[in-house]
PDB file of C-alpha atoms in Angstrom:
ATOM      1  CA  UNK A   1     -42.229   5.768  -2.674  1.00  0.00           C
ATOM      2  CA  UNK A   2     -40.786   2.478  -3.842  1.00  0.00           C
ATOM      3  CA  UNK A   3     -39.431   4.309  -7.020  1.00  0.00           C
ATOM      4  CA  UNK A   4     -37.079   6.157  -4.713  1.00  0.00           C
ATOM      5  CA  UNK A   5     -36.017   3.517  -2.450  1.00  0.00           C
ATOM      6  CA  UNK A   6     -34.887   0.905  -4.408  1.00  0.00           C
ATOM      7  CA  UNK A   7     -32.546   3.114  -6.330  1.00  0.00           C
ATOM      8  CA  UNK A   8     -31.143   4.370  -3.135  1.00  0.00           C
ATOM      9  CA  UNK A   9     -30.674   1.004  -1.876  1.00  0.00           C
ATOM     10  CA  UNK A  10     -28.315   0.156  -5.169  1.00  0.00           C
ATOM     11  CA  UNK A  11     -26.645   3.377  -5.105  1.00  0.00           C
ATOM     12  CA  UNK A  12     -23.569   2.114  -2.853  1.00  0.00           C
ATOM     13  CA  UNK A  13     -23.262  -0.984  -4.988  1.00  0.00           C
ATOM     14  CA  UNK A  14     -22.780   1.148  -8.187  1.00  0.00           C
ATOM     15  CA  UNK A  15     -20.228   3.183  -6.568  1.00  0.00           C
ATOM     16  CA  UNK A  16     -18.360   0.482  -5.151  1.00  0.00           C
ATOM     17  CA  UNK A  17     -18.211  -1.029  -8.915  1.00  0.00           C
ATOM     18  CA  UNK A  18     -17.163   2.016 -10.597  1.00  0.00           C
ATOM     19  CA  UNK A  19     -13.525   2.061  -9.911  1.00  0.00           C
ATOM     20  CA  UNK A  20     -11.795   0.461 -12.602  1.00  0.00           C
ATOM     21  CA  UNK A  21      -8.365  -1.366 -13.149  1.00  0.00           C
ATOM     22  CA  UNK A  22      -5.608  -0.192 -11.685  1.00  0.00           C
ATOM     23  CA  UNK A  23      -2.787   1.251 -14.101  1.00  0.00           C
ATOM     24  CA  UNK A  24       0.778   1.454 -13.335  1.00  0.00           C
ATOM     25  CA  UNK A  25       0.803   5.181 -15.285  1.00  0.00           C
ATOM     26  CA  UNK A  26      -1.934   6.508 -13.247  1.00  0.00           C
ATOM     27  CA  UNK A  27       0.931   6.643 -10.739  1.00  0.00           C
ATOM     28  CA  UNK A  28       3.766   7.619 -12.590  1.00  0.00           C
ATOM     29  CA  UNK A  29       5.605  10.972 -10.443  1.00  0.00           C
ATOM     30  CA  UNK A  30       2.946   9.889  -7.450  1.00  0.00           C
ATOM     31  CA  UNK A  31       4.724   7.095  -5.976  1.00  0.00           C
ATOM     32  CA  UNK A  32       8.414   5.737  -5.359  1.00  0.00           C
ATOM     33  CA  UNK A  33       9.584   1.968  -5.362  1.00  0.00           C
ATOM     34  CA  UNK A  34      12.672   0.281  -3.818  1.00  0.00           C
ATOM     35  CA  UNK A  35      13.264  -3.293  -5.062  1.00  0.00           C
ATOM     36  CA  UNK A  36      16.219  -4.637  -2.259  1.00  0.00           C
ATOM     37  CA  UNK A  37      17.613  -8.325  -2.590  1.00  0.00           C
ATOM     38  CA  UNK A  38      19.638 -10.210  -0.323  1.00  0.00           C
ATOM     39  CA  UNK A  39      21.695 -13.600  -1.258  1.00  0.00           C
ATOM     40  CA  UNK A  40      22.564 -15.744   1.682  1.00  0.00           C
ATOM     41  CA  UNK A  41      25.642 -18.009   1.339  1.00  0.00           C
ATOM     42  CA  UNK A  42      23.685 -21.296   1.500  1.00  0.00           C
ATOM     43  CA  UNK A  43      21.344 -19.517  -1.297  1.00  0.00           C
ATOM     44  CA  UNK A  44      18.381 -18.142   0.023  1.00  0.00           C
ATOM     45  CA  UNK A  45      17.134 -15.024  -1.636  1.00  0.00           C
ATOM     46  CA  UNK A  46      15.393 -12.911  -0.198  1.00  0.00           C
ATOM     47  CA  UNK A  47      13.885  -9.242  -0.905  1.00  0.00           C
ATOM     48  CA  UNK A  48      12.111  -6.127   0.218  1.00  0.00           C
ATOM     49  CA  UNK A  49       9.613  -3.971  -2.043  1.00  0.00           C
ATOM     50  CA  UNK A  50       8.585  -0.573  -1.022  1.00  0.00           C
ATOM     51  CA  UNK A  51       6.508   2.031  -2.695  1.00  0.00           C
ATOM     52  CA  UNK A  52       5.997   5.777  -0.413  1.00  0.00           C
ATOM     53  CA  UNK A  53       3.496   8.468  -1.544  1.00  0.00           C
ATOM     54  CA  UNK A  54       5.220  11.827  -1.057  1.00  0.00           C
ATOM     55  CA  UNK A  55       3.431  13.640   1.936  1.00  0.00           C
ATOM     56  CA  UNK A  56      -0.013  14.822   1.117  1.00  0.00           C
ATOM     57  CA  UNK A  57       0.380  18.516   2.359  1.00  0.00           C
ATOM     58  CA  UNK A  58       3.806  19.550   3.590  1.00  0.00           C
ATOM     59  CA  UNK A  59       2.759  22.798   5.757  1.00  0.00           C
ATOM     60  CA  UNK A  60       0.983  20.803   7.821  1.00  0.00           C
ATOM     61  CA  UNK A  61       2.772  18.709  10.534  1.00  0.00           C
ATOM     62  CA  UNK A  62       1.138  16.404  13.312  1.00  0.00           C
ATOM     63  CA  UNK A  63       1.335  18.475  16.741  1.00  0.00           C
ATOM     64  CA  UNK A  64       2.103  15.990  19.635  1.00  0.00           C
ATOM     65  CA  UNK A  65       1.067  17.527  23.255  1.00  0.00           C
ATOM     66  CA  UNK A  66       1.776  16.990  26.733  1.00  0.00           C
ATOM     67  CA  UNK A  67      -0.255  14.654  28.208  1.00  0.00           C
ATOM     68  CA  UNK A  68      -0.927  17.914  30.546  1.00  0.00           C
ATOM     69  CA  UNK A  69      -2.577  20.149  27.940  1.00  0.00           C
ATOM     70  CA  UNK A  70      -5.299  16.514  27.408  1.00  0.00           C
ATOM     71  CA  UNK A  71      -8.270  18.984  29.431  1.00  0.00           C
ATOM     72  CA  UNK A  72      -7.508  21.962  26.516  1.00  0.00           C
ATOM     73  CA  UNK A  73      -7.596  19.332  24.179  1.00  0.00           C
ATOM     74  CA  UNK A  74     -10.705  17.815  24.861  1.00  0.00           C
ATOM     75  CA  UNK A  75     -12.260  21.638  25.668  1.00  0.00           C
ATOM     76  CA  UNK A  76     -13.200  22.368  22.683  1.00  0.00           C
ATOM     77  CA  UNK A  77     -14.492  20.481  19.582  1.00  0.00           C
ATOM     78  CA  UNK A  78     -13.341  16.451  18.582  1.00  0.00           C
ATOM     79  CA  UNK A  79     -11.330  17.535  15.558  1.00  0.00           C
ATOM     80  CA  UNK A  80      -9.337  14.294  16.224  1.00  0.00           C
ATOM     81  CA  UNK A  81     -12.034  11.778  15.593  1.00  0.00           C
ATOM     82  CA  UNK A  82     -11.961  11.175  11.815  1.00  0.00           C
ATOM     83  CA  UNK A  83     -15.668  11.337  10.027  1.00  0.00           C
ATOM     84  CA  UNK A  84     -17.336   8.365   8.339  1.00  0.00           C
ATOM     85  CA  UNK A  85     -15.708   9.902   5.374  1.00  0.00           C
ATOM     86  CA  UNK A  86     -12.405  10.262   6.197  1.00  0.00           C
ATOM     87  CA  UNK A  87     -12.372   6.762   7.213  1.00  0.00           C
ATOM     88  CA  UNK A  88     -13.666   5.634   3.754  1.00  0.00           C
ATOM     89  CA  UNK A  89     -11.141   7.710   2.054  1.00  0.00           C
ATOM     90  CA  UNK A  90      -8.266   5.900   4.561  1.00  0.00           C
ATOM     91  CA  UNK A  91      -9.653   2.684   3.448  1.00  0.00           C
ATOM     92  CA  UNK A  92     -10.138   3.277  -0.562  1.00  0.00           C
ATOM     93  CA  UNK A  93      -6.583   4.993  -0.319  1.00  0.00           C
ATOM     94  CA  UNK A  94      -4.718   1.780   1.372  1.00  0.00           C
ATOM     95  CA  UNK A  95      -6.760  -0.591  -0.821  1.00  0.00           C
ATOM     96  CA  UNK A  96      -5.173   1.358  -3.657  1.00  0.00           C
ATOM     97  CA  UNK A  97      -1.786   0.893  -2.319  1.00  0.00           C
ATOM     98  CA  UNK A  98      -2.210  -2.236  -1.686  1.00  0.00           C
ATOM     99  CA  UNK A  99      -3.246  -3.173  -5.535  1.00  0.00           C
ATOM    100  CA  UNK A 100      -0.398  -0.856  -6.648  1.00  0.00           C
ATOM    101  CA  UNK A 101       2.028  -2.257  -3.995  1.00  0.00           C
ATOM    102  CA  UNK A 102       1.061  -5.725  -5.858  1.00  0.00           C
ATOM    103  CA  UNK A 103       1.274  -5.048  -9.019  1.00  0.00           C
ATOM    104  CA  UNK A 104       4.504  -2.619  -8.305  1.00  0.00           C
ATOM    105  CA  UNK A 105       6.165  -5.901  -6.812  1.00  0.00           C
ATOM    106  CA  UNK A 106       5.132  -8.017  -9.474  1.00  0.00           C
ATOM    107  CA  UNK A 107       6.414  -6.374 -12.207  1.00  0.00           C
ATOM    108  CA  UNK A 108       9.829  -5.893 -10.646  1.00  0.00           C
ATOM    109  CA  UNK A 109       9.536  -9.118  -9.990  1.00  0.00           C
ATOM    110  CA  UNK A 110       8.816 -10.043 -13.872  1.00  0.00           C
ATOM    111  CA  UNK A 111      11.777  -7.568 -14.780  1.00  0.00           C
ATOM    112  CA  UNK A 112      14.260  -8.375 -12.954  1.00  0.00           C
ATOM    113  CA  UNK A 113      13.415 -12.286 -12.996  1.00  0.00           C
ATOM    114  CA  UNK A 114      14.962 -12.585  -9.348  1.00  0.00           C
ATOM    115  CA  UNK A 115      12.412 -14.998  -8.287  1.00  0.00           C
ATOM    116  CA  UNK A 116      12.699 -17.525 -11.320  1.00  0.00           C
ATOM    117  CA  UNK A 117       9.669 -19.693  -9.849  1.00  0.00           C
ATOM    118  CA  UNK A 118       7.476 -17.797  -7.340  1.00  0.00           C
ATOM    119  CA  UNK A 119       7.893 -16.601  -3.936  1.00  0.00           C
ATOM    120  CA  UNK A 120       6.194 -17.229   0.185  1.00  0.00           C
ATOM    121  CA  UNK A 121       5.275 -13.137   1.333  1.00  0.00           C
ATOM    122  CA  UNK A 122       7.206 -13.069   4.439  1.00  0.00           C
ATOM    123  CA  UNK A 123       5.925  -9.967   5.882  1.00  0.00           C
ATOM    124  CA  UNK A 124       3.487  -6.899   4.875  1.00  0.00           C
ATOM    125  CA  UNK A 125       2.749  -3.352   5.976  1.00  0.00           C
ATOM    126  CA  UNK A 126       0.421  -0.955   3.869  1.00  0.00           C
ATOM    127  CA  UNK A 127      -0.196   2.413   5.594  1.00  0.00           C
ATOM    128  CA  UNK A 128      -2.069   5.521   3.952  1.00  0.00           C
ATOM    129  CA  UNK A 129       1.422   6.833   2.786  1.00  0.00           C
ATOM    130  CA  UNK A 130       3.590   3.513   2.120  1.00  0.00           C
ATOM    131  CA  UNK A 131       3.597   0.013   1.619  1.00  0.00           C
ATOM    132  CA  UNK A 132       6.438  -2.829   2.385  1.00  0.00           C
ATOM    133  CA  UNK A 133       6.120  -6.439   1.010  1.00  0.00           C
ATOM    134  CA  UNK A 134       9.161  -8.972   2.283  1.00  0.00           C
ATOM    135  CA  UNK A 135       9.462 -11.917   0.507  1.00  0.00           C
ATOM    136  CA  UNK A 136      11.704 -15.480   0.091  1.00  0.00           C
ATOM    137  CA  UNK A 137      12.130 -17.106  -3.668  1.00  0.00           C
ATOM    138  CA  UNK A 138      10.463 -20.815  -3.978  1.00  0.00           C
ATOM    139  CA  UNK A 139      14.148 -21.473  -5.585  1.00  0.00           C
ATOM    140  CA  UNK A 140      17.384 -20.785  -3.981  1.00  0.00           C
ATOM    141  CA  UNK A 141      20.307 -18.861  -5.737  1.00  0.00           C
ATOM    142  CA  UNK A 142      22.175 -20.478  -8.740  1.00  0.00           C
ATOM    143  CA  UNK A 143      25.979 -19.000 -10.094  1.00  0.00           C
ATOM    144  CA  UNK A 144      24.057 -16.516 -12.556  1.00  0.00           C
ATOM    145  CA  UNK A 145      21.803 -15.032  -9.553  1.00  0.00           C
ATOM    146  CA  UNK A 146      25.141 -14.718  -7.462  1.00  0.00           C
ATOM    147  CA  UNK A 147      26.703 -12.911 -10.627  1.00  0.00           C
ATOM    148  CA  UNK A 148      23.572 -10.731 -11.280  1.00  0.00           C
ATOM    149  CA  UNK A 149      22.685  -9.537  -7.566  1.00  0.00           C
ATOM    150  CA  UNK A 150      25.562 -10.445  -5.272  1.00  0.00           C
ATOM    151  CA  UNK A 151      25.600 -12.763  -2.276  1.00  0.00           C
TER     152      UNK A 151
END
């Protein structure tokens, strides 16, 4: 009995340890990035990073109804209430986002050297399908940044 428990009881740990590093190739044609900056005139730079996942299935589209039609709706089966599965698939899918999101922003950021010494996040959104990072450089804008991304 014990010989079948205890592996059991590891089983989620193993699985939660088997995803590996994320690489920016295993989403190369999956996702799209933006990279926006802003130069104020006393020199603050800012910018926006987004990344969108194209839509999972296209035929499909989310069917808003009448707030009239809620006793048809509830008739029949919950088809609404997402399983214990689907809710671990949301949750592994933003968690990738995020992590790609992250990386996604830091290498633009490494690229394009618009934030010379760091930055403060501003502002955040990751969603199933997209992800939006704000941000303000530690250093404000010298001639070359004005030159390179515009004020």
């Amino acid at each position: 009995m014990n010989k079948i428990i205890l592996p059991l009881l590891f089983l989620p740990y193993l699985f939660s340890c088997s995803r590996g590093a994320i690489h920016p190739q295993d989403f190369s044609g999956k996702i799209t990035d933006s990279f926006t900056t802003s130069i104020a005139k006393d020199g603050l730079k800012l910018f926006t990073y987004r990344v969108s996942l194209p839509p999972v299935n296209n035929n499909k589209r989310q069917v808003v109804t009448p707030l009239g039609d809620l006793s048809q709706k509830n008739s029949g089966r919950n088809n609404q209430l997402p399983s214990k599965i689907q809710l671990k698939q949301s949750e592994t899918s933003i968690e990738l986002l995020t992590e790609q999101t992250e990386l996604g922003l830091k290498k633009t950021l490494e690229m394009t050297n618009f934030c010379h010494t760091g930055y403060i996040e501003l502002y955040r959104l990751i969603e199933d399908d997209r992800g939006i990072i704000r941000g303000e450089c530690l250093e404000g804008a010298n001639t070359l940044d004005k030159q390179k991304f515009g004020s």
